[in-house]
XYZ file of N, CA, C and O in Angstrom:
324
model
N 61.070 32.508 45.149
C 61.313 31.497 45.299
C 62.379 30.233 45.992
O 63.014 31.442 46.875
N 62.034 29.192 46.327
C 62.756 28.820 46.770
C 64.622 28.152 46.367
O 64.668 27.656 45.848
N 64.925 28.683 47.923
C 66.233 28.187 47.368
C 67.759 26.876 48.198
O 66.109 26.308 49.257
N 67.993 26.969 46.421
C 67.845 24.987 46.667
C 68.714 25.151 48.147
O 69.888 25.285 48.065
N 68.626 23.809 48.905
C 69.526 22.693 50.695
C 71.094 22.999 49.267
O 70.928 22.272 48.109
N 72.024 23.288 50.054
C 73.491 23.647 49.988
C 73.394 21.492 50.708
O 72.876 21.486 50.820
N 74.873 20.793 49.975
C 74.583 19.802 49.829
C 75.294 19.815 51.206
O 75.728 19.796 51.543
N 74.880 18.399 50.848
C 75.640 17.944 52.614
C 75.826 18.408 53.166
O 78.340 17.888 52.152
N 77.121 17.961 54.529
C 78.247 19.048 55.062
C 78.246 20.109 55.067
O 79.605 20.488 55.848
N 77.652 21.332 53.825
C 77.960 21.563 53.596
C 77.981 22.733 54.683
O 78.114 23.719 56.022
N 77.848 22.442 56.553
C 76.863 23.549 56.919
C 77.611 23.540 58.529
O 78.071 22.385 58.274
N 78.573 24.544 59.345
C 79.127 24.173 60.186
C 78.828 24.370 61.605
O 77.328 23.698 61.513
N 78.774 24.693 62.271
C 78.750 23.498 63.507
C 78.379 24.456 64.542
O 77.276 24.796 65.005
N 77.865 26.220 64.289
C 76.805 27.506 64.272
C 75.618 27.244 63.329
O 75.118 28.358 63.879
N 74.754 26.514 62.115
C 74.302 25.746 61.598
C 74.291 26.965 60.708
O 73.326 27.128 59.787
N 75.696 27.914 59.841
C 75.599 28.256 59.339
C 76.364 27.680 57.873
O 77.580 26.490 57.789
N 75.351 27.609 56.781
C 75.995 27.377 55.098
C 77.117 27.847 54.513
O 77.245 28.977 54.427
N 77.757 27.555 53.461
C 79.059 27.426 53.069
C 78.728 27.339 51.784
O 77.973 25.804 50.977
N 79.511 27.725 50.819
C 78.893 28.113 49.372
C 80.034 27.671 48.704
O 80.006 28.785 48.751
N 80.418 27.005 47.275
C 81.644 27.299 46.148
C 80.715 28.793 45.876
O 79.780 28.530 46.335
N 82.076 28.908 44.341
C 81.512 29.285 43.400
C 80.190 29.632 42.826
O 78.776 30.264 42.794
N 80.583 27.915 42.912
C 79.429 27.580 41.605
C 78.556 27.276 42.178
O 76.798 27.530 41.897
N 77.894 26.695 43.889
C 76.493 26.909 44.723
C 76.566 27.857 44.799
O 74.704 27.715 45.166
N 76.911 28.506 45.122
C 76.118 30.791 45.398
C 75.740 30.824 44.104
O 74.722 31.586 44.435
N 76.313 30.347 42.842
C 76.153 30.785 42.036
C 73.905 30.536 41.380
O 73.086 30.759 41.019
N 74.435 29.820 41.675
C 72.502 27.967 42.246
C 71.957 28.408 43.051
O 70.586 28.446 42.819
N 72.509 28.956 44.369
C 71.569 29.270 44.935
C 71.074 30.885 45.768
O 70.405 31.455 45.277
N 71.809 30.891 44.595
C 70.991 33.310 43.909
C 70.316 33.365 42.367
O 69.672 33.793 43.098
N 70.609 31.925 42.494
C 70.018 31.969 40.511
C 70.123 32.990 40.029
O 70.138 34.002 39.187
N 71.151 33.171 40.106
C 72.731 34.019 38.833
C 73.796 33.237 38.754
O 73.996 32.280 38.626
N 74.411 33.625 36.794
C 75.035 33.173 36.329
C 76.252 32.459 37.278
O 76.465 34.333 38.504
N 76.959 32.384 37.465
C 78.266 31.827 37.932
C 79.301 33.005 38.121
O 79.486 33.126 38.333
N 79.872 33.859 36.310
C 80.046 34.723 36.269
C 79.887 36.256 37.090
O 80.752 37.141 37.305
N 79.479 36.331 37.305
C 78.235 37.466 38.400
C 78.874 37.166 39.447
O 78.811 37.762 39.657
N 78.706 36.010 40.556
C 79.570 35.400 41.287
C 80.926 36.086 40.753
O 81.512 37.669 42.501
N 81.792 35.618 39.786
C 82.752 36.755 40.106
C 83.080 37.996 39.990
O 84.220 38.673 40.756
N 82.781 38.477 39.490
C 81.535 40.358 38.978
C 81.829 40.355 40.411
O 82.240 40.769 40.935
N 80.831 39.511 41.456
C 81.125 39.963 43.315
C 82.616 40.270 43.783
O 82.919 40.825 43.964
N 83.184 39.592 43.214
C 84.362 38.484 43.647
C 85.344 40.499 43.826
O 86.139 40.532 44.046
N 85.453 40.378 41.699
C 86.301 41.446 41.648
C 86.101 42.237 42.415
O 87.439 43.729 42.642
N 84.547 42.575 42.149
C 84.701 44.143 43.039
C 84.493 44.528 44.176
O 84.210 45.001 45.752
N 84.863 43.445 44.851
C 84.538 43.851 46.055
C 83.471 42.333 47.033
O 83.970 43.200 48.523
N 82.815 42.717 47.002
C 81.103 42.231 47.348
C 81.722 41.102 47.980
O 80.358 41.308 49.229
N 82.489 40.586 47.798
C 82.419 38.532 48.432
C 84.258 39.799 48.496
O 84.839 38.729 47.971
N 84.357 39.554 50.039
C 85.860 39.547 50.053
C 85.948 38.223 51.432
O 84.834 37.785 52.509
N 87.426 37.476 51.717
C 88.010 37.091 52.342
C 87.100 35.475 52.332
O 86.672 34.970 53.577
N 87.474 35.170 51.818
C 87.090 33.254 52.149
C 87.776 33.247 52.520
O 88.622 33.006 53.025
N 86.890 31.692 52.983
C 87.778 30.057 53.547
C 87.667 29.496 52.359
O 87.668 29.488 50.897
N 88.888 28.343 52.757
C 89.137 27.647 52.084
C 88.306 26.565 52.387
O 88.130 26.187 53.450
N 87.880 24.926 50.995
C 87.516 24.248 52.082
C 88.622 22.641 51.615
O 89.246 22.793 51.863
N 88.007 21.851 51.852
C 89.434 20.762 51.976
C 90.075 19.928 50.457
O 91.001 19.606 50.713
N 89.524 21.069 49.288
C 89.968 20.642 48.094
C 91.168 22.341 48.039
O 90.647 22.328 46.739
N 91.297 23.116 48.070
C 91.365 24.431 49.181
C 90.302 25.055 48.028
O 90.773 26.095 47.847
N 89.331 24.859 47.395
C 88.494 25.857 47.327
C 88.082 27.067 47.603
O 87.669 26.669 49.058
N 87.716 28.369 47.532
C 87.063 29.217 48.189
C 86.043 29.467 48.746
O 84.801 28.625 47.459
N 84.993 29.328 49.764
C 83.658 29.741 50.186
C 83.349 30.271 51.147
O 84.134 31.128 50.960
N 82.225 30.783 50.749
C 81.516 32.151 51.024
C 80.559 31.376 51.542
O 79.859 30.958 52.356
N 79.570 32.326 53.569
C 78.611 31.982 54.470
C 77.554 32.375 53.407
O 78.073 33.565 52.623
N 76.774 32.438 53.321
C 75.380 32.409 52.980
C 75.019 33.488 53.648
O 74.719 34.484 53.105
N 75.392 34.149 54.836
C 75.582 35.469 55.565
C 76.393 36.517 54.603
O 76.362 38.352 54.133
N 77.937 36.106 54.086
C 78.640 36.999 53.290
C 78.153 36.516 51.487
O 78.147 38.021 50.632
N 77.754 36.112 51.261
C 76.750 36.123 49.927
C 75.223 36.372 49.640
O 75.028 37.413 48.760
N 74.638 36.656 50.799
C 73.761 37.404 50.724
C 73.658 38.517 51.560
O 72.598 39.743 50.265
N 74.418 39.030 51.479
C 75.293 40.825 52.181
C 76.693 40.926 50.883
O 75.555 42.206 50.344
N 76.791 40.371 49.705
C 76.573 40.816 48.407
C 75.221 40.780 47.626
O 75.523 41.200 46.199
N 74.797 39.681 48.176
C 73.936 40.067 46.687
C 72.634 41.546 46.673
O 72.566 42.634 45.941
N 73.417 42.102 48.371
C 72.614 43.227 48.904
C 72.723 44.278 47.933
O 72.445 45.017 47.481
N 74.385 43.859 48.661
C 75.392 45.517 47.385
C 74.805 45.580 46.512
O 74.499 46.773 45.980
N 75.205 44.717 45.212
C 74.601 44.601 44.129
C 73.107 45.243 43.327
O 72.955 45.731 43.068
N 72.247 44.375 44.408
C 70.820 44.781 44.179
C 71.024 46.229 44.496
O 70.316 47.316 44.174
N 71.624 46.756 45.523
C 71.371 48.360 45.460
C 72.348 49.415 45.239
O 71.501 50.245 44.079
N 73.691 48.754 44.669
C 74.123 49.215 42.783
C 73.728 49.926 42.110
O 73.735 50.364 40.922
N 72.704 47.624 42.101
C 71.616 48.819 40.226
C 71.167 50.127 40.403
O 70.811 49.728 39.201
N 70.272 49.722 41.746
C 69.519 50.422 41.691
C 69.422 51.140 41.449
O 69.205 52.768 41.160
N 70.640 52.290 42.010
C 71.099 54.247 41.790
C 72.144 53.534 40.804
O 71.386 55.289 40.501
N 72.010 53.034 40.181
C 72.578 53.039 38.138
C 71.482 53.592 37.709
O 71.544 54.769 37.008
N 70.147 52.854 38.770
C 68.482 53.309 37.030
C 68.410 54.077 37.886
O 68.165 54.818 37.432
N 68.200 54.978 39.221
C 68.349 56.562 39.153
C 69.448 57.328 38.897
O 68.235 58.428 38.187
N 70.275 56.768 38.626
C 70.955 57.531 38.350
C 70.743 58.596 36.810
O 70.211 59.571 35.774
N 71.007 56.896 36.177
C 69.962 57.085 34.316
C 68.316 57.579 34.156
O 68.472 57.603 32.962
N 67.365 57.331 34.814
C 66.569 58.762 34.736
C 66.130 59.987 34.831
O 67.467 60.323 35.759
């Protein structure tokens, strides 16, 4: 399933996209609380701030957090079986 395009102006000069927590949830198809959980667990660290003071994460940070969450889920399932 293709990811939605971020809001205009979220792409930096290097061509990297940046997401607020809400946008990251929409981009990944996850619940907002899941993104907050990734922050608490340390999967999303070192946020930048946008012009409104909101935490923003790069597309790379969001993708890495999603990979880590998937790996953790797979590890738990292996242990449970």
